[in-house]
mmCIF file of N, CA and C and ligand atoms in Angstrom:
data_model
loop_
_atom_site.group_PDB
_atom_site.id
_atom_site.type_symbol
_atom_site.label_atom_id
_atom_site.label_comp_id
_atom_site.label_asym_id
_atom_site.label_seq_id
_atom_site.Cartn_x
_atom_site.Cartn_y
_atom_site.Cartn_z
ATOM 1 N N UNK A 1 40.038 22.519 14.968
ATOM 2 C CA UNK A 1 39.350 21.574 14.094
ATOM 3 C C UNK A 1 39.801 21.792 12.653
ATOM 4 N N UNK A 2 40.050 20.695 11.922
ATOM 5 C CA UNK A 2 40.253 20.335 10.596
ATOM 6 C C UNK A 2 38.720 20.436 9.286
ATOM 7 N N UNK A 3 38.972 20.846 8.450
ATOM 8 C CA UNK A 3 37.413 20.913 7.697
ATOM 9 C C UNK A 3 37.830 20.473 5.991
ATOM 10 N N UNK A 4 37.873 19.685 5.889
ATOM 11 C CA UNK A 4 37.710 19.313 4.317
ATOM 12 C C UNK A 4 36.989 18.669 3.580
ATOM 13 N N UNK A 5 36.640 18.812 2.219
ATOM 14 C CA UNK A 5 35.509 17.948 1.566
ATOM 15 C C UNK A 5 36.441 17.020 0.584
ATOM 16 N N UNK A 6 36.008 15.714 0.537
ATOM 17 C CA UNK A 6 36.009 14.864 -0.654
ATOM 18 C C UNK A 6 36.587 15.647 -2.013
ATOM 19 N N UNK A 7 35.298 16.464 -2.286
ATOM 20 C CA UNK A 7 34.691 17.236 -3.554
ATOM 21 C C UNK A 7 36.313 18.635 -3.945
ATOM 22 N N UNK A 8 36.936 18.945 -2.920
ATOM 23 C CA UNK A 8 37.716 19.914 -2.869
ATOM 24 C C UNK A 8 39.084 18.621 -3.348
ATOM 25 N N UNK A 9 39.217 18.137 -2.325
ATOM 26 C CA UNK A 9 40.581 17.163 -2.243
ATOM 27 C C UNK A 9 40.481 16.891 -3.237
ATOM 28 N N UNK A 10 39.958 15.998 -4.228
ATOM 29 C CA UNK A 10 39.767 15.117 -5.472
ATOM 30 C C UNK A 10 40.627 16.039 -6.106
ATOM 31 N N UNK A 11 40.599 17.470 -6.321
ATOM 32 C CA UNK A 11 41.204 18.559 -7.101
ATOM 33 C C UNK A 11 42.223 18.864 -7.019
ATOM 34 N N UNK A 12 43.186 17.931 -5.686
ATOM 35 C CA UNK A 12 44.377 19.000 -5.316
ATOM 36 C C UNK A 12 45.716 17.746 -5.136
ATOM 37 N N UNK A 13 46.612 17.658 -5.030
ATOM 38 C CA UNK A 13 47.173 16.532 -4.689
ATOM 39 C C UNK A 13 47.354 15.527 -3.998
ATOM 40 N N UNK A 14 46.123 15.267 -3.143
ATOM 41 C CA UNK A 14 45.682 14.963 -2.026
ATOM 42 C C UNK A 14 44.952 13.605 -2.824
ATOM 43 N N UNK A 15 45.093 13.708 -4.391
ATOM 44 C CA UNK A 15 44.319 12.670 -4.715
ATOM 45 C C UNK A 15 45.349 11.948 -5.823
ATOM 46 N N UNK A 16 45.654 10.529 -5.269
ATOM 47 C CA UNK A 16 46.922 9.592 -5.786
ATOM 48 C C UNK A 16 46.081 8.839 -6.210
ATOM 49 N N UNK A 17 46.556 8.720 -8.055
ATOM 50 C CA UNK A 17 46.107 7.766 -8.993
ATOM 51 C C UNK A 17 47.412 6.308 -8.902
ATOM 52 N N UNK A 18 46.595 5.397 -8.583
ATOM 53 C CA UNK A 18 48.151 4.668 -8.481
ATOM 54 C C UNK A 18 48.781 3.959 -9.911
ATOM 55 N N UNK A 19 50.152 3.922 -10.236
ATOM 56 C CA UNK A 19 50.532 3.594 -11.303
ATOM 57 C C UNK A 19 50.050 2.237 -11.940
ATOM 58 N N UNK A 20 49.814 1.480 -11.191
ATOM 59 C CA UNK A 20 49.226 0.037 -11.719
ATOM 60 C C UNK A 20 48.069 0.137 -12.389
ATOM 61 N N UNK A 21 47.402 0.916 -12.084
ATOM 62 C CA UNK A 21 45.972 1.027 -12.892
ATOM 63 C C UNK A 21 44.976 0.871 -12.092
ATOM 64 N N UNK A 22 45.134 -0.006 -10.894
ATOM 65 C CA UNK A 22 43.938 -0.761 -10.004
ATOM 66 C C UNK A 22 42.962 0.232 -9.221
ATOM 67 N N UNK A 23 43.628 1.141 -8.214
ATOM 68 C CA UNK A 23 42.730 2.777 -7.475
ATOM 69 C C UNK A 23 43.394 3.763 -8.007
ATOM 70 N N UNK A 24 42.674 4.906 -7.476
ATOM 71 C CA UNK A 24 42.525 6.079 -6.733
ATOM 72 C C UNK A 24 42.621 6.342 -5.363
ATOM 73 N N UNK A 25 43.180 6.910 -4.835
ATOM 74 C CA UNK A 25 43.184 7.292 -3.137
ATOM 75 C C UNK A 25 42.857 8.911 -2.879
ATOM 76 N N UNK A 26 41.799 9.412 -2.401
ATOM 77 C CA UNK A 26 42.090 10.600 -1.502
ATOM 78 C C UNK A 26 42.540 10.797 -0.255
ATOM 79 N N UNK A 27 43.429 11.336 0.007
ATOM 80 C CA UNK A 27 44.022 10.961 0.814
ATOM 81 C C UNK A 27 43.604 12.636 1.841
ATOM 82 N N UNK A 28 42.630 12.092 2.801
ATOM 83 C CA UNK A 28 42.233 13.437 3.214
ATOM 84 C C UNK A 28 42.504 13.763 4.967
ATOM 85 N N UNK A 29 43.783 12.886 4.834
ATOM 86 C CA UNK A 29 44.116 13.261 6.332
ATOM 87 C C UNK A 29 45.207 12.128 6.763
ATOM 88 N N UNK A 30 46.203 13.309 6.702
ATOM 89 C CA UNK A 30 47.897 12.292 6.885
ATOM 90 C C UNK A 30 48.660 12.733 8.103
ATOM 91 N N UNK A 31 49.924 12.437 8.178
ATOM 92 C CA UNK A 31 50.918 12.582 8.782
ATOM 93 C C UNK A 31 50.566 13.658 9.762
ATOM 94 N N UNK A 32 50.725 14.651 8.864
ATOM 95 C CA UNK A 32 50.969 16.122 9.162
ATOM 96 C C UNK A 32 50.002 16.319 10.118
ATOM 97 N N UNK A 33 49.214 15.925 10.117
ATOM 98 C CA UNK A 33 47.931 16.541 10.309
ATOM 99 C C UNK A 33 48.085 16.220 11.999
ATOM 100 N N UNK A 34 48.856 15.053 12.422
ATOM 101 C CA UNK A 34 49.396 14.375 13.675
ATOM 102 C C UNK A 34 47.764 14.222 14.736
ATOM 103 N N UNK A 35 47.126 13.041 13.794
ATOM 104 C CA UNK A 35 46.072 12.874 14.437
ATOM 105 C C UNK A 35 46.517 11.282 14.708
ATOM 106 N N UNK A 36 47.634 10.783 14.498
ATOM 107 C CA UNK A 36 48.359 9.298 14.826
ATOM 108 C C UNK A 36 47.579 8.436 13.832
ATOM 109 N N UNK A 37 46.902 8.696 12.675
ATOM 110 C CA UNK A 37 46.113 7.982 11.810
ATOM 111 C C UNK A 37 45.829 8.610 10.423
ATOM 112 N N UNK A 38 45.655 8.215 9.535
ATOM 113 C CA UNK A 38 45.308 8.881 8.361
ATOM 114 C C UNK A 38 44.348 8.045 7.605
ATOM 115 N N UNK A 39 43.415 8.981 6.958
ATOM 116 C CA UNK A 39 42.046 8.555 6.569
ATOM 117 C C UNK A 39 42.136 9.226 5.029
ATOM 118 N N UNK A 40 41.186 8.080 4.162
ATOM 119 C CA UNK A 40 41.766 7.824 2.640
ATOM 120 C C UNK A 40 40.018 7.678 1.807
ATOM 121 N N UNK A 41 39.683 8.142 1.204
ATOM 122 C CA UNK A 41 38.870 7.411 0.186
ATOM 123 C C UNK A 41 39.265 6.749 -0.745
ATOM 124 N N UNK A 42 39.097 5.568 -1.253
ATOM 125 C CA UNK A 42 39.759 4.771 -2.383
ATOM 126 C C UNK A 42 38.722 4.286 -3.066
ATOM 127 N N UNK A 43 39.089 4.820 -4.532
ATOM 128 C CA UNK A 43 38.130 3.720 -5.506
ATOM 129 C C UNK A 43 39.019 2.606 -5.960
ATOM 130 N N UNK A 44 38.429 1.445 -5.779
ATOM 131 C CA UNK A 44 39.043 0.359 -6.394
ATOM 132 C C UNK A 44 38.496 0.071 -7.892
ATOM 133 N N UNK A 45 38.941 0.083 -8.895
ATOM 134 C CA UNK A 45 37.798 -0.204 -10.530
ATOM 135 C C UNK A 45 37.598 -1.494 -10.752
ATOM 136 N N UNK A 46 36.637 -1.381 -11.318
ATOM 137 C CA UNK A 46 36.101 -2.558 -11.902
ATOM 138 C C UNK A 46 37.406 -3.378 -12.244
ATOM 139 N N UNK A 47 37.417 -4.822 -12.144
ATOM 140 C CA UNK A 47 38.099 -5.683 -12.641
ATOM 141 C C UNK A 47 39.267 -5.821 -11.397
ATOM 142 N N UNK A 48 39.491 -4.709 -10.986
ATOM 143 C CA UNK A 48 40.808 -5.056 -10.077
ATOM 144 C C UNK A 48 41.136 -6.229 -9.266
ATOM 145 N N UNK A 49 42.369 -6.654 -9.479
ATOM 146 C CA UNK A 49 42.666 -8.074 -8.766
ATOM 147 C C UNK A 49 44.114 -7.855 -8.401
ATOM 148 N N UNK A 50 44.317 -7.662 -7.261
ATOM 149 C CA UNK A 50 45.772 -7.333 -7.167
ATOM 150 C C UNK A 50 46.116 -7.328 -5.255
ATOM 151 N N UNK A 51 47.555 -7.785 -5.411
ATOM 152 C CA UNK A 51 47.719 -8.347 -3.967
ATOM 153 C C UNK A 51 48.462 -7.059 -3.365
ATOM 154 N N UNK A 52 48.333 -6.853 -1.661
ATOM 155 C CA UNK A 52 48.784 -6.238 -1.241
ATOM 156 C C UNK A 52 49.349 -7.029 0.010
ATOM 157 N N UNK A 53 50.849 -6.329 0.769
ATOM 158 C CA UNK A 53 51.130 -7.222 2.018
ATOM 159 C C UNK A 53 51.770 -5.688 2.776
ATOM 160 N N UNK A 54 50.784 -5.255 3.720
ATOM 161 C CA UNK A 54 51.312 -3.644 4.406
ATOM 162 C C UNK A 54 52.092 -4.219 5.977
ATOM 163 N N UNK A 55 52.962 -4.408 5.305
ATOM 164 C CA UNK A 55 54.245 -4.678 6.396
ATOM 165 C C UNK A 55 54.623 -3.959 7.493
ATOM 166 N N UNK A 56 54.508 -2.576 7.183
ATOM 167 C CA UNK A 56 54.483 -1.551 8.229
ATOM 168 C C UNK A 56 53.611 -0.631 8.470
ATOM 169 N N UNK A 57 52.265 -1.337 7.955
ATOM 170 C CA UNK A 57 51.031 -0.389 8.524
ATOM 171 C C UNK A 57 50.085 -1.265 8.834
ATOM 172 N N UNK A 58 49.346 -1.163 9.812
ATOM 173 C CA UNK A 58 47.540 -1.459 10.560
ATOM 174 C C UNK A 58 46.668 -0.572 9.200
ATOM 175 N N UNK A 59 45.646 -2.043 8.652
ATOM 176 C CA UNK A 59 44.627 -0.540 7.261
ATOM 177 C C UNK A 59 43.695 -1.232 8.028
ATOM 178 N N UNK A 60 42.721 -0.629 8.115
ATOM 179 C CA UNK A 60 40.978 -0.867 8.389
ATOM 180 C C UNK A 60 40.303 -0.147 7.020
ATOM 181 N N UNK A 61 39.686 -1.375 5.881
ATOM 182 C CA UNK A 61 38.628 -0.814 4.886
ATOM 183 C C UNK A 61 37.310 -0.841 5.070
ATOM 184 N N UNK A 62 36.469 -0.133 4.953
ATOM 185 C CA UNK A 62 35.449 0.191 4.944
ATOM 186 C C UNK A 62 34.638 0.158 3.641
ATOM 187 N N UNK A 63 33.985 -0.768 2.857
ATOM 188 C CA UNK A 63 33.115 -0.424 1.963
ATOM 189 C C UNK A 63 32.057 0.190 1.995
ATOM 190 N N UNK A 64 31.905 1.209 1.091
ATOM 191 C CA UNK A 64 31.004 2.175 1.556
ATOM 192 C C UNK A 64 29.799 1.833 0.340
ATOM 193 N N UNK A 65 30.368 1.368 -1.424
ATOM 194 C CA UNK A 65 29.682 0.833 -2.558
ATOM 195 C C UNK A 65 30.364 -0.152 -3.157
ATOM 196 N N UNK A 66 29.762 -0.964 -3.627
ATOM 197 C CA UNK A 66 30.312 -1.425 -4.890
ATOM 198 C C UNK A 66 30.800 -3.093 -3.973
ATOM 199 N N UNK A 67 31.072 -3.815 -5.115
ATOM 200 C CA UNK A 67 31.081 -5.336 -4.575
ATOM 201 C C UNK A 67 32.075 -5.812 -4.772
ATOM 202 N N UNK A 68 32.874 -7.078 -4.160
ATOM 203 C CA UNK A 68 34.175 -7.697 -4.331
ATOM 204 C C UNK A 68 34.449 -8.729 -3.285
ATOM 205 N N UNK A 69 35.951 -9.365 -3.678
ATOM 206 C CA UNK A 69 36.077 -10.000 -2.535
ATOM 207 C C UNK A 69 37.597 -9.675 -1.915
ATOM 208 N N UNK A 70 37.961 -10.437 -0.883
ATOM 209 C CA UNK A 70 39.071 -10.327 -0.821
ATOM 210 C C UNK A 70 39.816 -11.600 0.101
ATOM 211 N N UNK A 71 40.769 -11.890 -0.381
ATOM 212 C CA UNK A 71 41.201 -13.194 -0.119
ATOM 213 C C UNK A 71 42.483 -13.159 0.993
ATOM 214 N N UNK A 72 42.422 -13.499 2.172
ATOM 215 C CA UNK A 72 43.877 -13.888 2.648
ATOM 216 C C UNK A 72 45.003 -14.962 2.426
ATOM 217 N N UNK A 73 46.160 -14.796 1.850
ATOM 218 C CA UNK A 73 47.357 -15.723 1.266
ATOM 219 C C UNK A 73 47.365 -16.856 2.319
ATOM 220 N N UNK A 74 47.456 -16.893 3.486
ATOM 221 C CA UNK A 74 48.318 -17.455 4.327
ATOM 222 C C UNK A 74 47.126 -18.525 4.315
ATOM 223 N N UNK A 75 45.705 -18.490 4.796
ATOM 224 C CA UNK A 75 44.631 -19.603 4.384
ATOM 225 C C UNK A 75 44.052 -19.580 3.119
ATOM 226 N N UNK A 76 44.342 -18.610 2.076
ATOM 227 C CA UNK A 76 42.917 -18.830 0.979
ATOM 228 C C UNK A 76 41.692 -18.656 1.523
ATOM 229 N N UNK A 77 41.434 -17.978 2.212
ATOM 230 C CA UNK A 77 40.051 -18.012 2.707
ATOM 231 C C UNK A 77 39.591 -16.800 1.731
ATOM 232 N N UNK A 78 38.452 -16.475 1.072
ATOM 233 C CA UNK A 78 37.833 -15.117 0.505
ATOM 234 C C UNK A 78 36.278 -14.903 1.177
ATOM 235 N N UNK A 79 36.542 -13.753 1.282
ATOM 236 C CA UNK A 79 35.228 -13.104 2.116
ATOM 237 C C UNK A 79 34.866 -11.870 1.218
ATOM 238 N N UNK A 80 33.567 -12.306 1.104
ATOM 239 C CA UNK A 80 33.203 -11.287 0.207
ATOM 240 C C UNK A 80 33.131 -9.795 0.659
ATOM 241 N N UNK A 81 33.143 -8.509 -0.229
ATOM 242 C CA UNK A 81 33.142 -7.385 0.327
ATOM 243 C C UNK A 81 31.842 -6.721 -0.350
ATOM 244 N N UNK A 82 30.681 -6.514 0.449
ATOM 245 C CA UNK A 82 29.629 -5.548 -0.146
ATOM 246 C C UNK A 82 29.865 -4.089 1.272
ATOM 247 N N UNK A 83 28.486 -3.599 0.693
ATOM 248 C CA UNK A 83 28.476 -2.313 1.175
ATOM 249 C C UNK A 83 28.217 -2.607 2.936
ATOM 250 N N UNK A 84 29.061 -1.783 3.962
ATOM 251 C CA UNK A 84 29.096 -1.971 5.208
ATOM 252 C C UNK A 84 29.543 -2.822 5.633
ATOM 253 N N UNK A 85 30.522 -3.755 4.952
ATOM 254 C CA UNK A 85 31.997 -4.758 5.655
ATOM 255 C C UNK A 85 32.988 -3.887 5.195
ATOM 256 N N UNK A 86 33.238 -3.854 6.451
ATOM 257 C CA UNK A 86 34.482 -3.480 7.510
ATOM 258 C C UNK A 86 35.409 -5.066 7.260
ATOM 259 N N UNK A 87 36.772 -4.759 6.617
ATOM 260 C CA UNK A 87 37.921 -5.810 7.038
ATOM 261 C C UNK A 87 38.976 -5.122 7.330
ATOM 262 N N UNK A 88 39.984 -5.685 8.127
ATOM 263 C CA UNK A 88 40.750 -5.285 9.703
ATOM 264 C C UNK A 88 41.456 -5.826 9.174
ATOM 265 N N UNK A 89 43.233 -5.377 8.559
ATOM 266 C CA UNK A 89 44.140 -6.344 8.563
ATOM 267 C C UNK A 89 45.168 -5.916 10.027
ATOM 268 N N UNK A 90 44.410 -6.937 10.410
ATOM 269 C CA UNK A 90 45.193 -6.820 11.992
ATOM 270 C C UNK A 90 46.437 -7.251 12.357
ATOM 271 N N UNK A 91 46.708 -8.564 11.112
ATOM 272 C CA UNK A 91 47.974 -9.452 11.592
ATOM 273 C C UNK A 91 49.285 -9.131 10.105
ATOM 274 N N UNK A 92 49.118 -8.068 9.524
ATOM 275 C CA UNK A 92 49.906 -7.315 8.704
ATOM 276 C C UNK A 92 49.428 -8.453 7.170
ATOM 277 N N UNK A 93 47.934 -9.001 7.494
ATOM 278 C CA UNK A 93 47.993 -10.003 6.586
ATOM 279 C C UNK A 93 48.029 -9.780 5.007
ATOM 280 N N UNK A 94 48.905 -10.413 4.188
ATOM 281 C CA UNK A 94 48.657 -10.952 3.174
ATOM 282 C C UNK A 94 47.815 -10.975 1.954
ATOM 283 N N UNK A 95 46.872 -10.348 1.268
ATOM 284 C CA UNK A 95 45.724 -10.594 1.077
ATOM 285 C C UNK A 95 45.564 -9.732 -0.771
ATOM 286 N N UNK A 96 44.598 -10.348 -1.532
ATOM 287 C CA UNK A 96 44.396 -9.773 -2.983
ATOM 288 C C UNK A 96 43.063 -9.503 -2.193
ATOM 289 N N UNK A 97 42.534 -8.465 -3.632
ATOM 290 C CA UNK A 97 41.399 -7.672 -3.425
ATOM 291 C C UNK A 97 41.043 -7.559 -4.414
ATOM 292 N N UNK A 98 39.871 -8.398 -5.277
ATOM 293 C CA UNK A 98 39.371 -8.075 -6.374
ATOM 294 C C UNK A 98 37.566 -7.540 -6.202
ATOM 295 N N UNK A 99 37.397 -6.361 -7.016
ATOM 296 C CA UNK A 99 36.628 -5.662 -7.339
ATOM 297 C C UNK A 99 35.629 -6.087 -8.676
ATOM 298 N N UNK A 100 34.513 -6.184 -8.356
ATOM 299 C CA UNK A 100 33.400 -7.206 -9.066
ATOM 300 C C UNK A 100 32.731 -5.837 -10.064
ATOM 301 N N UNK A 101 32.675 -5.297 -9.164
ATOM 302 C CA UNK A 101 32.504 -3.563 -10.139
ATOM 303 C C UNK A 101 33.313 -2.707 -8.803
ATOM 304 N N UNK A 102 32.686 -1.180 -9.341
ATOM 305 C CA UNK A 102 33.957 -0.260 -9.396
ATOM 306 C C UNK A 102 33.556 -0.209 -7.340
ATOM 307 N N UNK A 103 34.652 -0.081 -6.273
ATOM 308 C CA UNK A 103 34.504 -0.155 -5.203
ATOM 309 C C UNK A 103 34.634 1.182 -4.385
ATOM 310 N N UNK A 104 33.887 1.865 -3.874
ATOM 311 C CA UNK A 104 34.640 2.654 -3.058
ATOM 312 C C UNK A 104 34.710 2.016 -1.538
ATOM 313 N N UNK A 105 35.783 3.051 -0.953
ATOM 314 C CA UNK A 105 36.271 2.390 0.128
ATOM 315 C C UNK A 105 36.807 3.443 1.691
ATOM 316 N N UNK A 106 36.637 3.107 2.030
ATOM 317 C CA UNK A 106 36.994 4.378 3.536
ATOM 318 C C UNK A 106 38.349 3.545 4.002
ATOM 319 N N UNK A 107 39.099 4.199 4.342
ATOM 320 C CA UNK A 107 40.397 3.634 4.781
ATOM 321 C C UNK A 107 41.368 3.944 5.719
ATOM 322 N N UNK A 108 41.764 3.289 6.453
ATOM 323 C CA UNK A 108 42.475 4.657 7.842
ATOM 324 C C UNK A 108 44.133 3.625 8.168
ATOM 325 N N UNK A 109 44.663 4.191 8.005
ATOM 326 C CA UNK A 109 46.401 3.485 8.286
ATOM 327 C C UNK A 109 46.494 3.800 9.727
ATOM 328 N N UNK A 110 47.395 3.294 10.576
ATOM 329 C CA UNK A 110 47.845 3.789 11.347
ATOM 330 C C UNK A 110 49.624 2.866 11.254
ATOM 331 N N UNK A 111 50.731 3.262 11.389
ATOM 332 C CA UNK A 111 50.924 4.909 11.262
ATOM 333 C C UNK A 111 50.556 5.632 10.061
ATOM 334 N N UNK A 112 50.259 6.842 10.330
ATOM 335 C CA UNK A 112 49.421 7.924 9.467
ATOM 336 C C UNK A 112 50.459 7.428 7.952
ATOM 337 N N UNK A 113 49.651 7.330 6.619
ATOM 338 C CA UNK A 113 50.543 8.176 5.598
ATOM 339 C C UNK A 113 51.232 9.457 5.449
ATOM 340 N N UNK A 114 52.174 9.207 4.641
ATOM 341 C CA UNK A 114 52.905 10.688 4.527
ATOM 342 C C UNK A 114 52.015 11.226 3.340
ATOM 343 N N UNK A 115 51.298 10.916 2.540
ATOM 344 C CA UNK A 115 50.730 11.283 1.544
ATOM 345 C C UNK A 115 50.925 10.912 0.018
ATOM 346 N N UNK A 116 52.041 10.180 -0.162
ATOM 347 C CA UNK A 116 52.231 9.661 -1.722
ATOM 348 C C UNK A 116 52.647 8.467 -2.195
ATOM 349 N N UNK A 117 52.501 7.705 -0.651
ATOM 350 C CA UNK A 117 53.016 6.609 -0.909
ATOM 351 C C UNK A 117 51.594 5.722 -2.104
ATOM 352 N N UNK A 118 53.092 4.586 -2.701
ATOM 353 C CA UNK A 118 52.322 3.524 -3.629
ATOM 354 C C UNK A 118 52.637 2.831 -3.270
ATOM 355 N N UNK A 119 52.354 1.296 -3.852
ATOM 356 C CA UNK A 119 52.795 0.040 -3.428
ATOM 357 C C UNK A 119 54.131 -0.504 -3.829
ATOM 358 N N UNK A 120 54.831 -0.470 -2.852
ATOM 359 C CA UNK A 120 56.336 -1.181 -3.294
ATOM 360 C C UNK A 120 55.916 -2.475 -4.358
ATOM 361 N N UNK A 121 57.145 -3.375 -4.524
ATOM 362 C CA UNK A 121 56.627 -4.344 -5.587
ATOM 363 C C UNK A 121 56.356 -5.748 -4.718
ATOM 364 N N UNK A 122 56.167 -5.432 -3.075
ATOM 365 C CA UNK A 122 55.565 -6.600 -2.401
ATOM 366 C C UNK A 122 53.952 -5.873 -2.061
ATOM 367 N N UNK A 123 54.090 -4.716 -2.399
ATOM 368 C CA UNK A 123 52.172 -4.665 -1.770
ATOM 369 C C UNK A 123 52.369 -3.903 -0.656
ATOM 370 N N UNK A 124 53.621 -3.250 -0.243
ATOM 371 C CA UNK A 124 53.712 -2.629 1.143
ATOM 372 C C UNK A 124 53.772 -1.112 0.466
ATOM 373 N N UNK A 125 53.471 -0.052 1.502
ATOM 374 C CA UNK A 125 54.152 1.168 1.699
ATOM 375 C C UNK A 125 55.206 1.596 2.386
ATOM 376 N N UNK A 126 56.278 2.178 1.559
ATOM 377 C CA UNK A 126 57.480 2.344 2.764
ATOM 378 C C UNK A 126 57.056 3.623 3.979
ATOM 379 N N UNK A 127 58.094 3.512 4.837
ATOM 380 C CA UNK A 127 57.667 4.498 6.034
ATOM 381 C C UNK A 127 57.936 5.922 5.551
ATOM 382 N N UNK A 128 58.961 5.712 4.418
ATOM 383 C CA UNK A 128 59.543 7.698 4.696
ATOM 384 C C UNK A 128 59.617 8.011 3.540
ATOM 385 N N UNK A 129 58.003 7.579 2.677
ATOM 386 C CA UNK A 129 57.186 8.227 1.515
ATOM 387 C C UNK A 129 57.026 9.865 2.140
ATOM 388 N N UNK A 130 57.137 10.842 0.602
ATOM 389 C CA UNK A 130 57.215 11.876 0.797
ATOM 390 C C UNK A 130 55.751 12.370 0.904
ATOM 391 N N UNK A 131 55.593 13.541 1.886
ATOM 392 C CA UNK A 131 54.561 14.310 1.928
ATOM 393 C C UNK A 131 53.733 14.622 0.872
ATOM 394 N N UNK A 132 52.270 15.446 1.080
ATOM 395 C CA UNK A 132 52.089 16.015 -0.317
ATOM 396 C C UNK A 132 52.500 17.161 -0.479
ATOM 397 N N UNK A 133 53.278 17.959 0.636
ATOM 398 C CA UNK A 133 53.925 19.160 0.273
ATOM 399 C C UNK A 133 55.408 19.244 -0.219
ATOM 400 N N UNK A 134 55.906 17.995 -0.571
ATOM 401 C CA UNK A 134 57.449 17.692 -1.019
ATOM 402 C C UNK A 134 57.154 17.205 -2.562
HETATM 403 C C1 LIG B 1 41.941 -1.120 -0.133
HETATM 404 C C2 LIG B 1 43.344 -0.724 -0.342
HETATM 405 O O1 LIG B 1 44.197 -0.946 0.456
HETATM 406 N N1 LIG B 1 43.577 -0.086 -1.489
HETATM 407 C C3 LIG B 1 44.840 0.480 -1.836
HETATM 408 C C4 LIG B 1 44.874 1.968 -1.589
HETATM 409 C C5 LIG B 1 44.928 2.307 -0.137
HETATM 410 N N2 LIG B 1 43.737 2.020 0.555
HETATM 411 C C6 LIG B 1 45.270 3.766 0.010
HETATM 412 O O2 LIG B 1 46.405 4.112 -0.228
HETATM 413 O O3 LIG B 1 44.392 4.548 0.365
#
């Protein structure tokens, strides 16, 4: 068995500020760890509005606080995000994510992160982002 806290990770490199300004990620269970999935806390901040398209990953978010919406490209449809929606991008969809105030978020990739990936300049993560031990 694996044992880590939030409260520890936040402290160690395990926690990716992303260059755009928009989150934070803890990233408290990757690759390595070869559980075929990796699991993330993310704050999204206030104001954030910004598109993502994960080309080579399955994300399931979890709002855990905080309010927003999030829109899919391909219909325009926006569904709002409060606390306890769950959205599934199942079909590698498309989609912005704006944050009404500051969001946290539970998050699980499959395939696992390597640990440092950011968003290419389409909104994806590449596959053979380096570890957090590289
Ligand atoms: C909700 C979302 O996809 N935010 C971007 C960060 C990502 N969840 C991550 O790397 O943990």
């Amino acid at each position: 068995m694996i044992i880590r806290t939030l409260q520890q990770a936040e402290q160690t490199n395990r926690k990716i500020v992303s260059p755009d300004g928009n989150w934070d990620s803890t990233r408290l269970l990757l690759k390595e760890d070869q559980m075929g999935f990796s699991f993330h806390i993310t704050t999204i901040y206030k104001g954030a509005d910004f598109q993502m398209h994960y080309q080579n990953h399955l994300e399931s978010v979890y709002c855990i606080s905080g309010e927003g919406e999030v829109e899919t490209l391909d219909d325009g449809k926006k569904r709002s995000i409060t606390p306890g929606t769950i959205y599934i991008l199942d079909q590698h969809d498309k989609h912005v994510l704006r944050a009404f105030s500051e969001m946290k978020m539970a998050c699980v990739f499959n395939p696992p992160l390597n640990g440092k990936e950011v968003h290419n300049p389409e909104g994806a993560y590449e596959l053979q982002a380096d570890s957090i031990n590289s």
